[in-house]
Short mmCIF file of C-alpha atoms and ligand atoms in Angstrom, two decimals:
data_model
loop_
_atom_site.label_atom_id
_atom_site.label_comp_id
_atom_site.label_asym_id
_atom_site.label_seq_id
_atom_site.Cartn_x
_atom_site.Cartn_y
_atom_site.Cartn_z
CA UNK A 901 0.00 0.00 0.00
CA UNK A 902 2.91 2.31 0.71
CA UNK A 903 4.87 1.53 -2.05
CA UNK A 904 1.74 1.98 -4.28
CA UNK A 905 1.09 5.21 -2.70
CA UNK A 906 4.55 6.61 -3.20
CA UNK A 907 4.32 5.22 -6.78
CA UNK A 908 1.49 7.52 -7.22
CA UNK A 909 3.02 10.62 -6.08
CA UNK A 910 5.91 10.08 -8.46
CA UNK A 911 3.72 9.49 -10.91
CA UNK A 912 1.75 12.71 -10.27
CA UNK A 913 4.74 14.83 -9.28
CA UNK A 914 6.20 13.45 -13.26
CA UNK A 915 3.02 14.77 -14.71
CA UNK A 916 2.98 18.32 -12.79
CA UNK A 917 6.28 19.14 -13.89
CA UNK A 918 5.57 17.69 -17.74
CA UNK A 919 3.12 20.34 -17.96
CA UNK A 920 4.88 22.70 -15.93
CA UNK A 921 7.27 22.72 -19.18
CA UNK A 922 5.14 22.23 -21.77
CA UNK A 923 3.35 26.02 -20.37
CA UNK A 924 5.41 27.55 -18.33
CA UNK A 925 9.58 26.75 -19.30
CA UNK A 926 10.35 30.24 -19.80
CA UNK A 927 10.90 31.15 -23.84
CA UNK A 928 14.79 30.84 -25.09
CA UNK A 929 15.80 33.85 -25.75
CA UNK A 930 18.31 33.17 -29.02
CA UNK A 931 20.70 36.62 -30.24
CA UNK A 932 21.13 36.61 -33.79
CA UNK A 933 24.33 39.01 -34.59
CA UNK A 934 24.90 38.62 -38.37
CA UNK A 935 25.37 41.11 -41.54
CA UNK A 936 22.14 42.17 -42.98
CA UNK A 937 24.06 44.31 -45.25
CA UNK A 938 27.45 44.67 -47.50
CA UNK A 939 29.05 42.41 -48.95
CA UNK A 940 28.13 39.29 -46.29
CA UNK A 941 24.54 40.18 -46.55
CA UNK A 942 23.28 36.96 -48.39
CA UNK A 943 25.42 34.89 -46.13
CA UNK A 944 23.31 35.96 -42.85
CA UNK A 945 20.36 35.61 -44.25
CA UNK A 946 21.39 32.16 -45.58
CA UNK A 947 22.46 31.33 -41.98
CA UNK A 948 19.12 32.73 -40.70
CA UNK A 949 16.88 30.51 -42.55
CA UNK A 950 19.04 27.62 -42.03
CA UNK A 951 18.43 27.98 -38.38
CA UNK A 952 14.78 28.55 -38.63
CA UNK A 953 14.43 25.19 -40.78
CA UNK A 954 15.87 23.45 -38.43
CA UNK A 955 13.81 24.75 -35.61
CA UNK A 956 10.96 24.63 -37.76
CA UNK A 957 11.26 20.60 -37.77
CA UNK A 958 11.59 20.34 -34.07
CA UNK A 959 8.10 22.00 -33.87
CA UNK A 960 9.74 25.33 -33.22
CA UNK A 961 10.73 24.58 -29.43
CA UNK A 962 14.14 23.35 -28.27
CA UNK A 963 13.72 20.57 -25.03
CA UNK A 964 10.20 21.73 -24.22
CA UNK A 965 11.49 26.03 -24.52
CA UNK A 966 9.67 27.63 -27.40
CA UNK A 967 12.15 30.08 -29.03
CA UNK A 968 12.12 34.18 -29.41
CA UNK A 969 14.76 35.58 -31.70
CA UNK A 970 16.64 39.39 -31.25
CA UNK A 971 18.10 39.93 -34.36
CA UNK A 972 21.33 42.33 -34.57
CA UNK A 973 22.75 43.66 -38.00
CA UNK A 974 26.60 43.44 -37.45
CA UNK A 975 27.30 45.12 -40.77
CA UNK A 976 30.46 42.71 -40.94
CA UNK A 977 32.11 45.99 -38.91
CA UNK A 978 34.65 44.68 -35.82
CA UNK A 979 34.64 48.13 -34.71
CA UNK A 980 31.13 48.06 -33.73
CA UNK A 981 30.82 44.12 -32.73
CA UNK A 982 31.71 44.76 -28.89
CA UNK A 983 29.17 47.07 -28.27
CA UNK A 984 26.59 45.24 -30.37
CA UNK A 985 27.10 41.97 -28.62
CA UNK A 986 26.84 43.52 -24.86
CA UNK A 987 23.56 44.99 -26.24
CA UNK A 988 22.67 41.56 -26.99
CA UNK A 989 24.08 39.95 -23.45
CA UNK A 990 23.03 43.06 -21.15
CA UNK A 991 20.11 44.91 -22.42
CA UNK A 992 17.82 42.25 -23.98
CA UNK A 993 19.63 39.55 -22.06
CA UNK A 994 20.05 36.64 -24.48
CA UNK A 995 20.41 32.89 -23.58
CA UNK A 996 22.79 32.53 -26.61
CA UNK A 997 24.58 33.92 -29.13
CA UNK A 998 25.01 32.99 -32.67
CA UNK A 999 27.03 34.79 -34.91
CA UNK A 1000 28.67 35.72 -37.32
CA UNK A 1001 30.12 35.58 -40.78
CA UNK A 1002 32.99 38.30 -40.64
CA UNK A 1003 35.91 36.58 -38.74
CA UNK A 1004 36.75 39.83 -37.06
CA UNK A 1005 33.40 40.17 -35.54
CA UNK A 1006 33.58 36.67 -34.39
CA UNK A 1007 36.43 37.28 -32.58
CA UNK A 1008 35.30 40.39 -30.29
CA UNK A 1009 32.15 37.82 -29.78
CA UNK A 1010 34.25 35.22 -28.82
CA UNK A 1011 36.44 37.67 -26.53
CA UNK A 1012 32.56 39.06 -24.47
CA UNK A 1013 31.06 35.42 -24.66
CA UNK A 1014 34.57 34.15 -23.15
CA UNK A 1015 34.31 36.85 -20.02
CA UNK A 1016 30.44 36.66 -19.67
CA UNK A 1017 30.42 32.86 -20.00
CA UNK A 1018 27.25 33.08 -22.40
CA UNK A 1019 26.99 29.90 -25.03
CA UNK A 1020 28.08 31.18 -28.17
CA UNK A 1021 27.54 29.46 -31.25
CA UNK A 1022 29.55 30.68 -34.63
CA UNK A 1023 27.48 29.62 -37.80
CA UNK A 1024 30.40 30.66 -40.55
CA UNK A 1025 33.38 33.11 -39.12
CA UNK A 1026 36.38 30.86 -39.37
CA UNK A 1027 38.93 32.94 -37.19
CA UNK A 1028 41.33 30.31 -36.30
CA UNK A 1029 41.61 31.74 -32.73
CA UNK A 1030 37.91 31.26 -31.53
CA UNK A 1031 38.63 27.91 -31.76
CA UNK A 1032 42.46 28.03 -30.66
CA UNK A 1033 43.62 30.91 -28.24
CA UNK A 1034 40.38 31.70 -27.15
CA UNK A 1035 38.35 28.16 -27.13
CA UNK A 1036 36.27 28.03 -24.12
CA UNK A 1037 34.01 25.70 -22.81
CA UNK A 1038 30.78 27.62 -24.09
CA UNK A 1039 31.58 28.65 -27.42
CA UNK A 1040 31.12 26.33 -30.36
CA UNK A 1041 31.84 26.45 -33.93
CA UNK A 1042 29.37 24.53 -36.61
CA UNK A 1043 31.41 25.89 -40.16
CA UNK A 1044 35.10 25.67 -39.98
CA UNK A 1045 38.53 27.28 -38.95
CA UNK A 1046 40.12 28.66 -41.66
CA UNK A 1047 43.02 26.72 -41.87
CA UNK A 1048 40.99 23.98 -42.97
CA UNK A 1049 39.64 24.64 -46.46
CA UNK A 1050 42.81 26.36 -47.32
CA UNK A 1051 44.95 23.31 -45.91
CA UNK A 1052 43.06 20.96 -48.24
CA UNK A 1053 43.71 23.19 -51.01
CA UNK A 1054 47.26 22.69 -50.10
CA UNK A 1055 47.23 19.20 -50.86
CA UNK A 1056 45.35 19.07 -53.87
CA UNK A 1057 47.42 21.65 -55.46
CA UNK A 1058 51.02 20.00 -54.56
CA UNK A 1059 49.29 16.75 -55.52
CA UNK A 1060 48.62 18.37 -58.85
CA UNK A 1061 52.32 18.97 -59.44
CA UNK A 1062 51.81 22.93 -59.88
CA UNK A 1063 55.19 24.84 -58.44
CA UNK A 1064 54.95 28.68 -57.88
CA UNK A 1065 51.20 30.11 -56.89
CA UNK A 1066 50.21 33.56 -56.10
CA UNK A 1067 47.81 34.39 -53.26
CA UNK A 1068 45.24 36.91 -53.29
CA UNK A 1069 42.99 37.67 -50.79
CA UNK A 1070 41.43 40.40 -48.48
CA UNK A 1071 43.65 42.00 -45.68
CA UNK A 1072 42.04 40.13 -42.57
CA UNK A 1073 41.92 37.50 -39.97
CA UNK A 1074 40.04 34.72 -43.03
CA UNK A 1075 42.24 35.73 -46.18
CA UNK A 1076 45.30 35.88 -43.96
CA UNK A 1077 44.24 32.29 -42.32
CA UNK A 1078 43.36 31.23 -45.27
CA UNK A 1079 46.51 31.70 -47.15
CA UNK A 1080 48.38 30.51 -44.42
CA UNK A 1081 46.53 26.87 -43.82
CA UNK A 1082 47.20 26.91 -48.05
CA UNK A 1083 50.93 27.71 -47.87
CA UNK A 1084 51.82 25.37 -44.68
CA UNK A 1085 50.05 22.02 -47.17
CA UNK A 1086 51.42 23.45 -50.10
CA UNK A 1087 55.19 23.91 -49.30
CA UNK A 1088 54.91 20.59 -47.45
CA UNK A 1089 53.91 19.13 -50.79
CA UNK A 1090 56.55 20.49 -52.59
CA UNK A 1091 55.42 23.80 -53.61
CA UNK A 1092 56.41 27.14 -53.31
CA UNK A 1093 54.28 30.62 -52.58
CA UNK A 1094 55.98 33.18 -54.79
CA UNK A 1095 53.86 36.57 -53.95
CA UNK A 1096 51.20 37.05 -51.62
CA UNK A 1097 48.60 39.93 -53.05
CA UNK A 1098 46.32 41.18 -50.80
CA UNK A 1099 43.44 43.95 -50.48
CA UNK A 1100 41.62 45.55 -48.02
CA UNK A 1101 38.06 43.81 -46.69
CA UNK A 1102 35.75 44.60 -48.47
CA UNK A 1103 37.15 46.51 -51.40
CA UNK A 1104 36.64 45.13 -54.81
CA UNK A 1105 39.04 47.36 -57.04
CA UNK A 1106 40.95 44.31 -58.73
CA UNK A 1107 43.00 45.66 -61.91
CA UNK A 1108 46.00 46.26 -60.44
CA UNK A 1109 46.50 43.27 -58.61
CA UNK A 1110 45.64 41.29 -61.48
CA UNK A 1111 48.33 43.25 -63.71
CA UNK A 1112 50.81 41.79 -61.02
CA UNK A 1113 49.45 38.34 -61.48
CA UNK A 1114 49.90 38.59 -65.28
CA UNK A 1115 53.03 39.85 -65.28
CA UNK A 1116 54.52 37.41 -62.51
CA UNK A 1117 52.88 34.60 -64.78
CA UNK A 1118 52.87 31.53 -61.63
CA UNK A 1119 51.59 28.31 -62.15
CA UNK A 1120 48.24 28.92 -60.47
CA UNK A 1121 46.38 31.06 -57.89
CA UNK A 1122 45.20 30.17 -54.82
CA UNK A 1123 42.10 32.95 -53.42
CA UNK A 1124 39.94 33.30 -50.21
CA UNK A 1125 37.19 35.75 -51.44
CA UNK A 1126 33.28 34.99 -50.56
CA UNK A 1127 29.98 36.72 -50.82
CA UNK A 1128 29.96 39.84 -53.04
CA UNK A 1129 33.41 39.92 -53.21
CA UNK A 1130 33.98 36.79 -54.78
CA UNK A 1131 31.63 37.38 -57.38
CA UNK A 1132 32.99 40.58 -58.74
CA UNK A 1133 36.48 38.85 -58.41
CA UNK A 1134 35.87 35.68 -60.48
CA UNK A 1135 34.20 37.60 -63.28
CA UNK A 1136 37.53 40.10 -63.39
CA UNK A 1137 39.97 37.36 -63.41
CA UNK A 1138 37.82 35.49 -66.35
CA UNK A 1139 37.50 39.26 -67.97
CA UNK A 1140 41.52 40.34 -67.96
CA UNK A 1141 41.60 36.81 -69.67
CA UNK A 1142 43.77 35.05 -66.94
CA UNK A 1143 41.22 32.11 -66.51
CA UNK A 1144 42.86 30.26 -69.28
CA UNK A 1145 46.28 31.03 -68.86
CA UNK A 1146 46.79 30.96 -65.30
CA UNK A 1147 44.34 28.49 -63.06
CA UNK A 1148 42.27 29.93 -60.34
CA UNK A 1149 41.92 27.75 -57.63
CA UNK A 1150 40.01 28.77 -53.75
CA UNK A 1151 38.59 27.81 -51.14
CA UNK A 1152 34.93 26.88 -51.39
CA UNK A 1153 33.63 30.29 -50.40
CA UNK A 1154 34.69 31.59 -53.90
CA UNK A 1155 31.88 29.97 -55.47
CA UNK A 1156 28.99 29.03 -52.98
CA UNK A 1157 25.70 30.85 -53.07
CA UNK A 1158 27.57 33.22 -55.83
CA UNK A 1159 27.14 30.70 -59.18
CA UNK A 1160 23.90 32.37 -60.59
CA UNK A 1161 25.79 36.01 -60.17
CA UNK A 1162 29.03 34.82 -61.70
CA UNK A 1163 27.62 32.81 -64.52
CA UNK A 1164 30.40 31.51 -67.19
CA UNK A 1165 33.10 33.18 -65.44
CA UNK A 1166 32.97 30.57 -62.20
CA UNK A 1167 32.84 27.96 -64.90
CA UNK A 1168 35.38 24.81 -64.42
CA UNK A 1169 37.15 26.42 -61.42
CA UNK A 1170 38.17 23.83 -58.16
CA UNK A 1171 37.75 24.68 -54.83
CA UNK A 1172 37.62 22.71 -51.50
CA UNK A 1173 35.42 23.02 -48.93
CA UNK A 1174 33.01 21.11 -46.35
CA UNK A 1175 29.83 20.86 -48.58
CA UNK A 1176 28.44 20.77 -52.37
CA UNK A 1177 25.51 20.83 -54.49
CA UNK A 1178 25.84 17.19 -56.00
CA UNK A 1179 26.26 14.71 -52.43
CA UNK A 1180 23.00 12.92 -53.46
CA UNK A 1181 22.58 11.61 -49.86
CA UNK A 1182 19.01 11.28 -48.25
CA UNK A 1183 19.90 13.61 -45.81
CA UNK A 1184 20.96 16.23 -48.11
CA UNK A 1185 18.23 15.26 -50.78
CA UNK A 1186 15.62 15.92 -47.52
CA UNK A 1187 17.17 19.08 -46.39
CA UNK A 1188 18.03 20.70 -50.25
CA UNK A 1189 14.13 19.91 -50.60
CA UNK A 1190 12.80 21.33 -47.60
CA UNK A 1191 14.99 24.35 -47.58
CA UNK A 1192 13.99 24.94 -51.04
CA UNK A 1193 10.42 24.58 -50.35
CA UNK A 1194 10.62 27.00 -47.36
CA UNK A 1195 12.24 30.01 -49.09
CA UNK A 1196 12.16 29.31 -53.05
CA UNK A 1197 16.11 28.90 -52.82
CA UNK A 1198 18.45 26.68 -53.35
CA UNK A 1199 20.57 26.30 -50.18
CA UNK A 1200 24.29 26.86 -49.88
CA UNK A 1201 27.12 25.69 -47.44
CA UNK A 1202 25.84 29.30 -44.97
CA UNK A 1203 22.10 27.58 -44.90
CA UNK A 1204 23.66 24.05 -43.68
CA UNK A 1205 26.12 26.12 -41.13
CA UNK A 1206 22.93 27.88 -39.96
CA UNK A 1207 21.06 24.62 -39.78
CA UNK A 1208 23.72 22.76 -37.94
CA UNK A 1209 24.16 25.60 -35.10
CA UNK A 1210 20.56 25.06 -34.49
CA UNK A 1211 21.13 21.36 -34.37
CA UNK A 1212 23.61 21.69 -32.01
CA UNK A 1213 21.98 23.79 -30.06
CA UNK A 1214 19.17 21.03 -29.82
CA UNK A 1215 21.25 18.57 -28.75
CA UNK A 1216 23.33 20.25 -25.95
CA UNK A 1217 19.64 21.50 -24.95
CA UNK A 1218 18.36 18.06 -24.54
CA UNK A 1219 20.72 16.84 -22.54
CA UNK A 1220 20.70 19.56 -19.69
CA UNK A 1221 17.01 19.22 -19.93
CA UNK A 1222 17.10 22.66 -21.48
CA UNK A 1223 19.35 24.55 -18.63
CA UNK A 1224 21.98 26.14 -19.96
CA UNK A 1225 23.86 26.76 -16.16
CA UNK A 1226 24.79 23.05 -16.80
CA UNK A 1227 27.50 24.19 -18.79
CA UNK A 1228 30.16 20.56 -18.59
CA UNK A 1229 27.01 18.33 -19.32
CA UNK A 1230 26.19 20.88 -22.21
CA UNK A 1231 29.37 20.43 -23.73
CA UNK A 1232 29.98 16.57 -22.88
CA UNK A 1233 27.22 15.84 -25.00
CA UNK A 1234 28.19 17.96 -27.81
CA UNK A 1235 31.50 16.46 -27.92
CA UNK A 1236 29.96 12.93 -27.39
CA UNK A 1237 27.32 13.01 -29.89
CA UNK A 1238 27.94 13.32 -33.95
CA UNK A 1239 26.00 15.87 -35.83
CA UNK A 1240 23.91 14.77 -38.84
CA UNK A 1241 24.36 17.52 -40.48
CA UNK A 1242 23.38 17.60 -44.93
CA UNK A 1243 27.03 18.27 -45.82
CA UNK A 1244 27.65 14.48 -43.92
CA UNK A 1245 28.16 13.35 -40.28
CA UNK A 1246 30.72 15.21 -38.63
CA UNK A 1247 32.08 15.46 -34.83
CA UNK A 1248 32.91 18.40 -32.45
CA UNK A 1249 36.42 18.35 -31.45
CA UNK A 1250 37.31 18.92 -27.80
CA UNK A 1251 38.42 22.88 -29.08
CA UNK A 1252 34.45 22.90 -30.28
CA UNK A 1253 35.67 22.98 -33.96
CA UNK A 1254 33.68 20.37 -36.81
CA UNK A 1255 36.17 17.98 -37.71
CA UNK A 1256 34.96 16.99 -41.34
CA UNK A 1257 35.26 15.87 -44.86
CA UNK A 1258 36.79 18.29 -47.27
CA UNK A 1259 35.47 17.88 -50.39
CA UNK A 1260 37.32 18.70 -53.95
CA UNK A 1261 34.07 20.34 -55.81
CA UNK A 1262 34.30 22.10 -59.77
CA UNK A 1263 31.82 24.14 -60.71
CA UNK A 1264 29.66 22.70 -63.87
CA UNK A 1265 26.53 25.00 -64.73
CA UNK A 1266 24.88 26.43 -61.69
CA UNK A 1267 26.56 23.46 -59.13
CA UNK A 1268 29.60 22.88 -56.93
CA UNK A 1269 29.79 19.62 -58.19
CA UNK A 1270 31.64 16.85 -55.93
CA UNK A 1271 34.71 15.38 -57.92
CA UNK A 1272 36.73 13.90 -54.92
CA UNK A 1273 37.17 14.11 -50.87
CA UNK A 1274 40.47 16.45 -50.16
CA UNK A 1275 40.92 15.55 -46.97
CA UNK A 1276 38.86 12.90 -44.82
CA UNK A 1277 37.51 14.01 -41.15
CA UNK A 1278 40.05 16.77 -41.43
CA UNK A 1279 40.60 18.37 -38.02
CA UNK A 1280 42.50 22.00 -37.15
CA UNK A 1281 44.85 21.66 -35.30
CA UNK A 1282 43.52 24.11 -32.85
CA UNK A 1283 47.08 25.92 -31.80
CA UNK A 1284 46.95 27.36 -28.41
CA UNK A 1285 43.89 26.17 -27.16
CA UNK A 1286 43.70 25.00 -23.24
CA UNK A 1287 41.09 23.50 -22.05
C1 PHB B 1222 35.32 34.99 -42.30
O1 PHB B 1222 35.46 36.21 -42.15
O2 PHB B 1222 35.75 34.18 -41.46
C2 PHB B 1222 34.60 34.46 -43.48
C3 PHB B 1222 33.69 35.24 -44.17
C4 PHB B 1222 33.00 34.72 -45.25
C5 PHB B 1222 33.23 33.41 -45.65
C6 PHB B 1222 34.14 32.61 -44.97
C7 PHB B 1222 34.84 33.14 -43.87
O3 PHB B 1222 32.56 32.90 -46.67
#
């Protein structure tokens, strides 16, 4: 009779706090900081909608929390990204952060999220240091470091026999990365950087730069360009009539979500990167289709970033039962637990990095098309990070 008894007030405690969640778990407040305009623009909305698939699926509610969004336009501008992210943490008092696109901005995120202790989640920015020097135990990374794209690249390249490259890139924290993951693969393989060309973010005036690259005549060209950027770059180098003469090779970011802008000029190039138009899985198949049903676009490697912070977010959410004070079992299960993400499974390293598949893509028609992996379950090496 006891036992029954005590059975029964388990039973009806279980039930009191099931609906105590299911009305009153208070709403998850979720900080979007990303570029709205400039040359990043399409990327954060990309990200955006990729996010708000995914929680779309889940019946918009993460462990039992329904979700309200505060949206931030970052403008891709580090000299404004402190103060926008304390807004974010102080006045309307966010539960998490995701952001952003513009490595720079990422990293003053990184640096408040670090001191504050609030869950950060980066959806693109590939600053090597959020996820080296500055790793921390509540900020995560879904897209890449920036070493890793341009390490693959590396490879490929050396692999490819080609000798003396030129770089060319914009004057920050992802071109310089960039370069430098390409340059540590590539001289390992045998290769050699001859001149390293660079621009400031986000200006676009090309000529003269690509006068240098005709008259220094290397092998190839290795590029880290993306968004607007990348398409007004790749039509110039196809319009001083270097695409023929002199290969342009990038990372990924050179031609993703930028294919219908650049038209012939982005036709035949390589580039490496973590996703592609042509994987044919089911779980890409299921997401390409529900993505494009959702916003009458075709999605691109920012909507699967977007999508996979959201699935992270999910996951570290379930386990803590939807606290986020219970930062260690938070990130023990995000580090346990691989993400099924569209580009392919990947894990979270212990620096909160993806370590993934690199794939070799060429651009046919209006697709990234897969021709090869680069570099299997590639991870960064994640200098300086103590955890
Ligand atoms: C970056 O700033 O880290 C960045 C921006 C755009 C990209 C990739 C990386 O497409």
């Amino acid at each position: 009779m006891k036992v029954f008894r005590s059975s029964l007030l388990a039973a009806a405690a279980l039930l009191c706090s099931a609906s105590l969640l299911a009305q009153g778990a208070p709403k998850l407040k979720v900080g979007l900081m990303l570029p709205y305009t400039g040359t990043y623009a399409a990327l954060g909305t990309a990200i955006e909608n990729g996010f708000k698939l995914y929680l779309s699926e889940q019946s918009n509610q993460f462990a039992g929390r329904e979700v309200e969004f505060v949206k931030v336009d970052d403008e891709s501008d580090p000299s404004k990204a402190t103060d926008n992210v304390n807004k974010l943490i102080k006045r309307d008092n966010v539960d998490v952060i995701i952001g952003s696109v513009h490595s720079g901005v990422a990293m003053a995120m990184a640096k408040v999220a670090k001191e504050s202790g609030t869950l950060m989640i980066v959806p693109n920015a590939g600053a090597d240091a959020v996820t080296g020097p500055m790793c921390a135990q509540n900020i995560y990374r879904t897209s890449f470091s920036n070493w890793q794209p341009g390490y693959a690249m590396g490879e490929v390249m050396a692999k490819k026999g080609l000798k003396k490259v030129v770089t060319i890139t914009w004057k920050y924290a992802a071109g310089d990365e960039s370069v430098r993951g390409f340059k540590e693969a590539f001289e390992k393989g045998g290769g050699q950087v001859v001149k390293e060309l660079n621009l400031p973010f986000p200006n676009v005036e090309f000529q003269a730069l690509l006068t240098d690259i005709a008259a220094t005549k290397p092998d190839a060209v290795y590029t880290f360009f993306a968004g607007g950027g990348a398409v007004k770059f790749v039509k110039d180098y196809a319009a001083a009539g270097l695409k023929k003469s002199i290969p342009l090779y990038g990372s990924g970011f050179l031609t993703d979500g930028t294919l219908d802008a650049q038209g012939a000029a982005a036709d035949g190039l390589f580039t490496t990167l973590h996703y592609a138009d042509s994987l044919d899985t089911p779980r890409d198949k299921a997401f390409r289709l529900a993505y494009a049903k959702a916003y009458k676009l075709q999605p691109d490697v920012y909507a699967v970033q977007g999508y996979d912070a959201a699935q992270l977010l999910a996951l570290g959410l379930k386990a803590v039962n939807g606290d986020l004070s219970k930062k260690a079992e938070f990130s023990a299960a995000v580090e346990k637990n691989k993400i099924d993400s569209p580009r392919g499974p990947f894990t979270i390293s212990r620096a909160h990095n993806p370590v993934q598949d690199i794939y070799l893509r060429q651009v046919s028609g209006k697709e990234n098309k897969v021709v090869g992996i680069a570099s299997k379950a590639l991870a960064d090496p994640a200098r300086g990070c103590r955890l």
